[in-house]
PDB file of C-alpha atoms in Angstrom:
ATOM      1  CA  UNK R1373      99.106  23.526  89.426  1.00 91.00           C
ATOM      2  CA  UNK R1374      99.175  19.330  89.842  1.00 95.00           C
ATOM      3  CA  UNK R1375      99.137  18.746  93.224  1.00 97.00           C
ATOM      4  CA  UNK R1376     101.051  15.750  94.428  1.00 97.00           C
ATOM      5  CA  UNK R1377     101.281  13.209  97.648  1.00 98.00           C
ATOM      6  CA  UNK R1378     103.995  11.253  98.089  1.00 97.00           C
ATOM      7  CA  UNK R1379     103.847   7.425  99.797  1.00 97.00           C
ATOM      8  CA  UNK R1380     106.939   5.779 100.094  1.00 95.00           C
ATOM      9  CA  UNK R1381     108.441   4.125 103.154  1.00 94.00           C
ATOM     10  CA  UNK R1382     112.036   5.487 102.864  1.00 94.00           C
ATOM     11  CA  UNK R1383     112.408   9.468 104.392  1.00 95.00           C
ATOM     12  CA  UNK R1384     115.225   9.802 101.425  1.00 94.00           C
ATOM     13  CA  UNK R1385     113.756   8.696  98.779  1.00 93.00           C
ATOM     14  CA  UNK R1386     110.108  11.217  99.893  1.00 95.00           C
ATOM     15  CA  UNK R1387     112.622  14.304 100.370  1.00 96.00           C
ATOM     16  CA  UNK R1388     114.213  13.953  96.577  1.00 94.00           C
ATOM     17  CA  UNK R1389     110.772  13.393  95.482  1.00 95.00           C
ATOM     18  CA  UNK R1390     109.679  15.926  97.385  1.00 96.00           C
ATOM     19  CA  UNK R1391     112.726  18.387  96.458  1.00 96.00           C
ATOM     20  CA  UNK R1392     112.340  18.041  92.154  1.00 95.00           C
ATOM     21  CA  UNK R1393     108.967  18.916  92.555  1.00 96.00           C
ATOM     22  CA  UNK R1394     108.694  21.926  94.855  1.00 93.00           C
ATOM     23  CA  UNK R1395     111.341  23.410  92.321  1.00 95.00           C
ATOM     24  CA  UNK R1396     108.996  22.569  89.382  1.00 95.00           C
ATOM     25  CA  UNK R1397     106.513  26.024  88.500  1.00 94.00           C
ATOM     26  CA  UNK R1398     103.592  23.629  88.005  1.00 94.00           C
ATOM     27  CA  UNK R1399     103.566  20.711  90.109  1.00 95.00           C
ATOM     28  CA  UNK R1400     103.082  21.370  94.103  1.00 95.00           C
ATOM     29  CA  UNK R1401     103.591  18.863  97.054  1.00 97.00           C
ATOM     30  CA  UNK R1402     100.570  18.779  99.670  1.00 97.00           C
ATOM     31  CA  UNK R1403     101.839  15.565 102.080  1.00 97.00           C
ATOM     32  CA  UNK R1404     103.729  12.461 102.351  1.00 97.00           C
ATOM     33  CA  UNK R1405     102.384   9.021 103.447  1.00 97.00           C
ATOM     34  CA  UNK R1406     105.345   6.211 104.889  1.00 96.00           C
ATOM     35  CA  UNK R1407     102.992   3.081 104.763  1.00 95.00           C
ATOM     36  CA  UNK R1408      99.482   2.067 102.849  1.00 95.00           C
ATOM     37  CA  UNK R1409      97.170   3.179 105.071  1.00 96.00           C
ATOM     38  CA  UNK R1410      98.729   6.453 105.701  1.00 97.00           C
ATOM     39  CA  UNK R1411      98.607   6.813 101.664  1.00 97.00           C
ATOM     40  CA  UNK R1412      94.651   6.244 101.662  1.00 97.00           C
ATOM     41  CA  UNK R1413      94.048   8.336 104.773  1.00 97.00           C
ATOM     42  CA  UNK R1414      95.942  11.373 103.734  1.00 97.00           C
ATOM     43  CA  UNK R1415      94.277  10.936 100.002  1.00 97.00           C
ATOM     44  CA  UNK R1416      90.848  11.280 101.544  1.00 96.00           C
ATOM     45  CA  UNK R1417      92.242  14.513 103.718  1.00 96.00           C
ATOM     46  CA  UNK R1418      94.113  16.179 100.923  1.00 96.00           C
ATOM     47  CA  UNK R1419      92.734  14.945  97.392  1.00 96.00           C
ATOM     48  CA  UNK R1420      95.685  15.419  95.838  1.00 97.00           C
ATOM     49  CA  UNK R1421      95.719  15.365  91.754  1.00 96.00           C
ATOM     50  CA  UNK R1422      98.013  12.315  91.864  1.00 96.00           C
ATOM     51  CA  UNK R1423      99.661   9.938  94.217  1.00 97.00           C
ATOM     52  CA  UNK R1424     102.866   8.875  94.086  1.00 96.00           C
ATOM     53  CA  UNK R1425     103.069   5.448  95.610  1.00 95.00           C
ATOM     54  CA  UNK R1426     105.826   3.178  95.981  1.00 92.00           C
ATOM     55  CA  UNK R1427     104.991  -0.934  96.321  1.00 88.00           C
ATOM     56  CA  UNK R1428     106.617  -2.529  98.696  1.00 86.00           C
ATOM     57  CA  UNK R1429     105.730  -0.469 102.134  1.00 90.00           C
ATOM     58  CA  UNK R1430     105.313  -2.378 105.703  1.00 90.00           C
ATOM     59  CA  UNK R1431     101.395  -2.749 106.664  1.00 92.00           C
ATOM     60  CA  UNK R1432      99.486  -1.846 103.740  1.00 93.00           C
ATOM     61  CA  UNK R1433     101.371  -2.083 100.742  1.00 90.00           C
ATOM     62  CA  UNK R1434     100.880   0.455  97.715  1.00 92.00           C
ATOM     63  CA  UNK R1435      98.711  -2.502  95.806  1.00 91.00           C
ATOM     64  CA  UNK R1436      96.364  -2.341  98.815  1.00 93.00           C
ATOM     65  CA  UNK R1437      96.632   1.544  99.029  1.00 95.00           C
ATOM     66  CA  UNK R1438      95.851   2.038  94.972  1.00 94.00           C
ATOM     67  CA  UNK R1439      92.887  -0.144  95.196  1.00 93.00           C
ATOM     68  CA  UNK R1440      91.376   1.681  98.405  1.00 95.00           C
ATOM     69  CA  UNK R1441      91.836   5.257  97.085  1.00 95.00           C
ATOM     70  CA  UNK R1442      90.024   4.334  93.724  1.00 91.00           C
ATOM     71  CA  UNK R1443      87.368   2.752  95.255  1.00 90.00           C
ATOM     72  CA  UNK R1444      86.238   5.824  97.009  1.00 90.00           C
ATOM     73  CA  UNK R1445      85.663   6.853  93.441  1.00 85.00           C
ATOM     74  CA  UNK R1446      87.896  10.606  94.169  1.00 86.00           C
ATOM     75  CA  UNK R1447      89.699  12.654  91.655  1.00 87.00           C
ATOM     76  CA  UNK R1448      92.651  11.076  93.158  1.00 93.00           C
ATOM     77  CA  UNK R1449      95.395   9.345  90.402  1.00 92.00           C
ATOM     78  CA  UNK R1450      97.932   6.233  91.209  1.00 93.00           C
ATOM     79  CA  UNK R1451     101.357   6.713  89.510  1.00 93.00           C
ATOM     80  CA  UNK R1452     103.065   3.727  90.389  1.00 89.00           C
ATOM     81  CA  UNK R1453     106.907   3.649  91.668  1.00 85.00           C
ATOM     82  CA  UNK R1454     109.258   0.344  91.211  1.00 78.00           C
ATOM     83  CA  UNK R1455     112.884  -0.455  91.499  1.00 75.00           C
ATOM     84  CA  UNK R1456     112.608  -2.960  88.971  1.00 64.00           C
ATOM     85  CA  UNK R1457     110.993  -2.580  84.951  1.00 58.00           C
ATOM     86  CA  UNK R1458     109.246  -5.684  85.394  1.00 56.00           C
ATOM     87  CA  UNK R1459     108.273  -5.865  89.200  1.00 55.00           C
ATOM     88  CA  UNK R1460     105.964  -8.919  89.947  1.00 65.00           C
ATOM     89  CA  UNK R1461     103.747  -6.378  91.694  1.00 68.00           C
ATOM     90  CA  UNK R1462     103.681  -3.749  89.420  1.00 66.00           C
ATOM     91  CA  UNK R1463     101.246  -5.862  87.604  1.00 69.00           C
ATOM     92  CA  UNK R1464      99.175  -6.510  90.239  1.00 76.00           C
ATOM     93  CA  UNK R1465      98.928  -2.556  91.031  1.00 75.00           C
ATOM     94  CA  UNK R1466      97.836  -1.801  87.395  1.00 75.00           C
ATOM     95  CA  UNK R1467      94.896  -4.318  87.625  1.00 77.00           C
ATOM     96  CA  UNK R1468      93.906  -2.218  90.936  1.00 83.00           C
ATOM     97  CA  UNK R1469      93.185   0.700  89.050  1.00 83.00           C
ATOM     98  CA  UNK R1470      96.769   2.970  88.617  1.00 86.00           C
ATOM     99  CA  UNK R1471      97.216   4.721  85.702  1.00 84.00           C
ATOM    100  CA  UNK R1472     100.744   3.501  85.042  1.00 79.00           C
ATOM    101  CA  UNK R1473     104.035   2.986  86.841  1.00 80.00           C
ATOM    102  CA  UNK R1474     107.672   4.587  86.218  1.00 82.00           C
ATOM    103  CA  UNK R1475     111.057   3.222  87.746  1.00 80.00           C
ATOM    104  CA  UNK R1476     112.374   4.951  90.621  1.00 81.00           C
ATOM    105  CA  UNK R1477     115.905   5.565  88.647  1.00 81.00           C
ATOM    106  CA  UNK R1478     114.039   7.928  85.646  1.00 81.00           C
ATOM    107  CA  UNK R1479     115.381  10.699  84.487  1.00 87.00           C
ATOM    108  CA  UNK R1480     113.674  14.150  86.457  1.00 91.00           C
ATOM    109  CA  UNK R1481     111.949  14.796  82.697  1.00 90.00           C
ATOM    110  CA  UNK R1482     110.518  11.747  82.853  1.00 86.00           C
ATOM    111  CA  UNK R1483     108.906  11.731  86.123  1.00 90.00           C
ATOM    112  CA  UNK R1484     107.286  15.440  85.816  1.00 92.00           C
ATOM    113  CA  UNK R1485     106.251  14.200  82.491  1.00 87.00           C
ATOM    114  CA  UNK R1486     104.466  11.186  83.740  1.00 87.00           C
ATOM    115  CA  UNK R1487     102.946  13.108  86.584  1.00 92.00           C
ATOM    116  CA  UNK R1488     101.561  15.601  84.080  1.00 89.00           C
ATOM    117  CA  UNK R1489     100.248  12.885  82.129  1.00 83.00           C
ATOM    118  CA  UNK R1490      98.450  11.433  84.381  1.00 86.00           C
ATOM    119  CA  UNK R1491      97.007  14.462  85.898  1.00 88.00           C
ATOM    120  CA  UNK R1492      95.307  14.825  82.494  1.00 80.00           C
ATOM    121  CA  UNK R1493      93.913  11.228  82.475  1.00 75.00           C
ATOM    122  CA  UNK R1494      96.557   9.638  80.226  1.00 71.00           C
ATOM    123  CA  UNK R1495      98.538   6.808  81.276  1.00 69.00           C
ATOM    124  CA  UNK R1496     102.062   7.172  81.075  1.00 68.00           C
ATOM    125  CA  UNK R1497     103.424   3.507  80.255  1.00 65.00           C
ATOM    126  CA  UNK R1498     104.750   4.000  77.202  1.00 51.00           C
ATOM    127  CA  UNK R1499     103.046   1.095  74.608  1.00 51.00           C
ATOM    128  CA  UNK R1500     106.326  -1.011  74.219  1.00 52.00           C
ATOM    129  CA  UNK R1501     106.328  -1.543  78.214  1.00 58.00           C
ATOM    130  CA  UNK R1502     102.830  -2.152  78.211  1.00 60.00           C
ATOM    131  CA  UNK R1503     103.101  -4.917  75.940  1.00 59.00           C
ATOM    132  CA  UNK R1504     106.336  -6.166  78.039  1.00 63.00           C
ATOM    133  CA  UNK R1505     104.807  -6.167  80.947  1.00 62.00           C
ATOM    134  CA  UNK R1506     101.600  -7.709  80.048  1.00 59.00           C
ATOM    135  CA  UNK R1507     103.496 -10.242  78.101  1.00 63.00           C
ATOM    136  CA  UNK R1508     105.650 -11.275  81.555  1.00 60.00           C
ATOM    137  CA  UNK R1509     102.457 -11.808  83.582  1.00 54.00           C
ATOM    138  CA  UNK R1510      99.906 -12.859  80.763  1.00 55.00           C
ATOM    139  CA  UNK R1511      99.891 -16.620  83.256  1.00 54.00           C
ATOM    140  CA  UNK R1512      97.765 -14.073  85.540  1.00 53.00           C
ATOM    141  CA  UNK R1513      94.842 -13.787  82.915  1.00 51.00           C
ATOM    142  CA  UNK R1514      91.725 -15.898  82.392  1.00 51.00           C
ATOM    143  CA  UNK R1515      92.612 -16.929  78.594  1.00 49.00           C
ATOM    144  CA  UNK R1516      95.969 -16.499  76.770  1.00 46.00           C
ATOM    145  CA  UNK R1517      94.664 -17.253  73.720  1.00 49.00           C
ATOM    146  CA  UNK R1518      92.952 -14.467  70.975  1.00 51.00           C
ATOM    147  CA  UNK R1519      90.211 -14.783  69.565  1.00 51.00           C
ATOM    148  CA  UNK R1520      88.534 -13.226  66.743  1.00 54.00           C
ATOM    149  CA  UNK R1521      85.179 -14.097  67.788  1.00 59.00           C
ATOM    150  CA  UNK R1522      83.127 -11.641  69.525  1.00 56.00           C
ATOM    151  CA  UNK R1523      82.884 -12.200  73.368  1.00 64.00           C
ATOM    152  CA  UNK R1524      79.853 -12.505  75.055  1.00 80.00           C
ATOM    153  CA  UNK R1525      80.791  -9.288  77.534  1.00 87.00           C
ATOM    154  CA  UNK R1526      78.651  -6.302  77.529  1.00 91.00           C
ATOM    155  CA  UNK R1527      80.895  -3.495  77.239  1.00 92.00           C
ATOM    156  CA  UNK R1528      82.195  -5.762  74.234  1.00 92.00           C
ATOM    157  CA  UNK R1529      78.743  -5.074  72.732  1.00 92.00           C
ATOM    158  CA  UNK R1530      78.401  -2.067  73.586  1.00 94.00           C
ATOM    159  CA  UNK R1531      81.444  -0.859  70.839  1.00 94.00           C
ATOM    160  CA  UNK R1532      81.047  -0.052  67.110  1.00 95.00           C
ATOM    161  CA  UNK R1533      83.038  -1.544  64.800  1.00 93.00           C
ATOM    162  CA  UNK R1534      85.547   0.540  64.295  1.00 96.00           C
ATOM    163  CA  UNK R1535      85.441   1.099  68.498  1.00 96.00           C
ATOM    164  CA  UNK R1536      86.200  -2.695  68.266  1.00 93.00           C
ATOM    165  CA  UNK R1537      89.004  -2.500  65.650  1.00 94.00           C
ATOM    166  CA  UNK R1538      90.715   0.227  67.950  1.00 95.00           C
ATOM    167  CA  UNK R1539      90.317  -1.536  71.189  1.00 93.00           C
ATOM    168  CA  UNK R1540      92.045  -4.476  69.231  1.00 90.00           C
ATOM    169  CA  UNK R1541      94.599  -1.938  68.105  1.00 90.00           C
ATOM    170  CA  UNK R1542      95.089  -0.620  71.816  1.00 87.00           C
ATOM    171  CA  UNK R1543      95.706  -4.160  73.451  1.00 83.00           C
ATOM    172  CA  UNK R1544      98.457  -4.781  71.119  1.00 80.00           C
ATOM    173  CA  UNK R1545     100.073  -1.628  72.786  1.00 75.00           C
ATOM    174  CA  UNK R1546     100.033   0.945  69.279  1.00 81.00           C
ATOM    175  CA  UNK R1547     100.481   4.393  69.690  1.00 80.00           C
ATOM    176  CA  UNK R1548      97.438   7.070  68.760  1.00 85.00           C
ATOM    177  CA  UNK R1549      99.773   7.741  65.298  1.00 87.00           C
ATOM    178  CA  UNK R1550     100.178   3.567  64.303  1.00 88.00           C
ATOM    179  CA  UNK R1551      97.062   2.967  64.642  1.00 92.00           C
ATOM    180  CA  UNK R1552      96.344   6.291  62.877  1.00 93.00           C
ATOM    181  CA  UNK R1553      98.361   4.096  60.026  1.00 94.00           C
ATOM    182  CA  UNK R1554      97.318   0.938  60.244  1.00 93.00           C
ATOM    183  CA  UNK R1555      93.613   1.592  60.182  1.00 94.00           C
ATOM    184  CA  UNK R1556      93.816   4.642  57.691  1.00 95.00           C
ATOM    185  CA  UNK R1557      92.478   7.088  59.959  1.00 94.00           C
ATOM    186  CA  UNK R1558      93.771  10.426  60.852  1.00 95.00           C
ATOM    187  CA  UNK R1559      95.588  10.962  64.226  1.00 91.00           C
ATOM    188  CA  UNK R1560      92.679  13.118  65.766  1.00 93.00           C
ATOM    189  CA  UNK R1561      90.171  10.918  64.751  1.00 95.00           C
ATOM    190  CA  UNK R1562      91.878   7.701  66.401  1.00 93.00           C
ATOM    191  CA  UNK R1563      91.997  10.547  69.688  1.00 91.00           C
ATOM    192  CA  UNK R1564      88.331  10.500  69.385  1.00 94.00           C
ATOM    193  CA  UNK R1565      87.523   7.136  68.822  1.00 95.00           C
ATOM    194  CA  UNK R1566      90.363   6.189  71.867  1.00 92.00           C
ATOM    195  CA  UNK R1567      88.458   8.526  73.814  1.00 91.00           C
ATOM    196  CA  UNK R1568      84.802   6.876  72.859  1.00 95.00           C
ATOM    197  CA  UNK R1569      86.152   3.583  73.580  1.00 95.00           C
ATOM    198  CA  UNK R1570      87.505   4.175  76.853  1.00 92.00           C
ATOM    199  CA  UNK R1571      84.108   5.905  77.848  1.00 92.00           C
ATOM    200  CA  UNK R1572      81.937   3.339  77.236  1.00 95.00           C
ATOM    201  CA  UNK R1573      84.078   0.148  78.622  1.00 93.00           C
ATOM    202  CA  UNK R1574      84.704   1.844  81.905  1.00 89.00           C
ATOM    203  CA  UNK R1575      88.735   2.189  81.500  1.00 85.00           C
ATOM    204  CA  UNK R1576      89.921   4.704  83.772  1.00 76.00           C
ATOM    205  CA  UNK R1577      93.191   5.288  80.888  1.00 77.00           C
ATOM    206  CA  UNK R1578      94.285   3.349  77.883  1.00 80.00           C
ATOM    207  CA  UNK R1579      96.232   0.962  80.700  1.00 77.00           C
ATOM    208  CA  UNK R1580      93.014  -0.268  81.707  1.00 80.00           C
ATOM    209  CA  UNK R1581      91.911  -0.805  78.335  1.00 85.00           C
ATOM    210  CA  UNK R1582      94.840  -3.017  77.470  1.00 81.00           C
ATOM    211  CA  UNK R1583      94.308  -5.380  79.940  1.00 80.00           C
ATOM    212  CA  UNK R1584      90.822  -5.340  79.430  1.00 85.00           C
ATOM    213  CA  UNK R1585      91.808  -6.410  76.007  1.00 85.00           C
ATOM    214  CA  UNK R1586      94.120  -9.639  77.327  1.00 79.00           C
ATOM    215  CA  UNK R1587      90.601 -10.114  79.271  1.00 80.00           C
ATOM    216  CA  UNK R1588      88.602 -10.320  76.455  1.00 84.00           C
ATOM    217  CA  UNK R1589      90.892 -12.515  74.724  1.00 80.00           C
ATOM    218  CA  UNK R1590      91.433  -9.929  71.856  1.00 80.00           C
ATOM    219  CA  UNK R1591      94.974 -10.025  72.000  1.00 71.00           C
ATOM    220  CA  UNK R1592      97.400 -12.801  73.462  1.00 61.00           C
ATOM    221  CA  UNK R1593     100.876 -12.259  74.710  1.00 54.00           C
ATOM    222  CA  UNK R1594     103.456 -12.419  72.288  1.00 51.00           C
ATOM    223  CA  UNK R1595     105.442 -16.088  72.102  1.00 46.00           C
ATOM    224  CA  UNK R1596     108.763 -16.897  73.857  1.00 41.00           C
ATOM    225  CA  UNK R1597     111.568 -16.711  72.443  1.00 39.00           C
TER     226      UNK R1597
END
């Protein structure tokens, strides 16, 4: 059973939330949060599996919120909720720790699914939105530029070869299976490697790991037009 809060400032929007899930076997509603700091108190009461938390809220928004919860260090998750695809501030929340975002409009399937994914430490931007996103607010990083030259960063270091060649692979937003083809590996051993990789550079999900790649300078959004 995934346990689930819900923070989001409109009563409506909470009780449809709140009315796909308690008819879903698996997934179980503990609380509801209207503003930020509602969000981070009831996280710390509750501990919910993951937190579904809207952006714009009065007083503390949901960037605020996400980066409060994860700094507790809980089991807690952030599943980010925007109107828009390409929210100014969905960035913004990723780089505070969330493990992904999902529009508000997706299909039921889709949100369970991302809910379930998270719960299980995956992220559940799918690569291609990744990419777009990071792309849109790439003016946000240090460097837009790649660079093939190892940086000077320690969890850099700290990665094999190969670790290197798939964190490369996982900025540029490929699946488990492409880079499974690209690199000549088999599926489950790209799993293990992803899993390795994540591990020793600190990434809470494979979100954190691409923008940890822009960071690096390992990958550089692609150019306009």
């Amino acid at each position: 059973m995934t346990t689930i809060l819900i923070a989001d400032d409109q009563p409506l929007q909470r009780f449809g939330f709140r009315m796909l899930l308690d008819a879903t076997p698996d997934t179980e509603v503990v609380g509801e949060a209207a503003h930020g700091a509602e969000a981070v108190r009831r996280t710390a009461e509750l501990r919910p599996d993951v937190v579904l938390m809207d952006i714009r809220m009065p007083g503390m928004d949901g960037i605020e919120a996400t980066r409060r919860i994860l700094a507790t260090g809980g089991r807690s998750r952030i599943l980010v909720l925007t109107t828009f695809d390409l929210d100014e501030y969905a960035y913004a929340a990723l780089r505070a720790g969330a493990s992904g975002f999902l529009l508000k409009d997706a299909h039921p399937e889709e949100l369970l699914a991302g809910i379930r994914a998270v719960a299980s430490g995956d992220a559940v931007i799918a690569p291609a939105l990744t990419r777009r996103l990071l792309d849109t607010y790439a003016n946000r990083l240090p460097d837009g530029r790649a660079t093939s030259e190892p940086p000077a960063d320690p969890r850099w270091l700290s990665l094999t070869a190969r670790e290197r060649d798939i964190l490369r692979a996982i900025g540029q937003g490929w699946t488990n299976k492409e880079i499974a083809e690209r690199l000549v590996l088999s599926e489950s051993t790209v799993k293990t490697h992803v899993g390795r990789v994540l591990a020793k550079v600190g990434a809470r999900d494979r979100v954190q790991a691409v923008i940890l790649a822009y960071d690096l300078g390992l990958t550089r959004p692609n150019p306009p037009g």
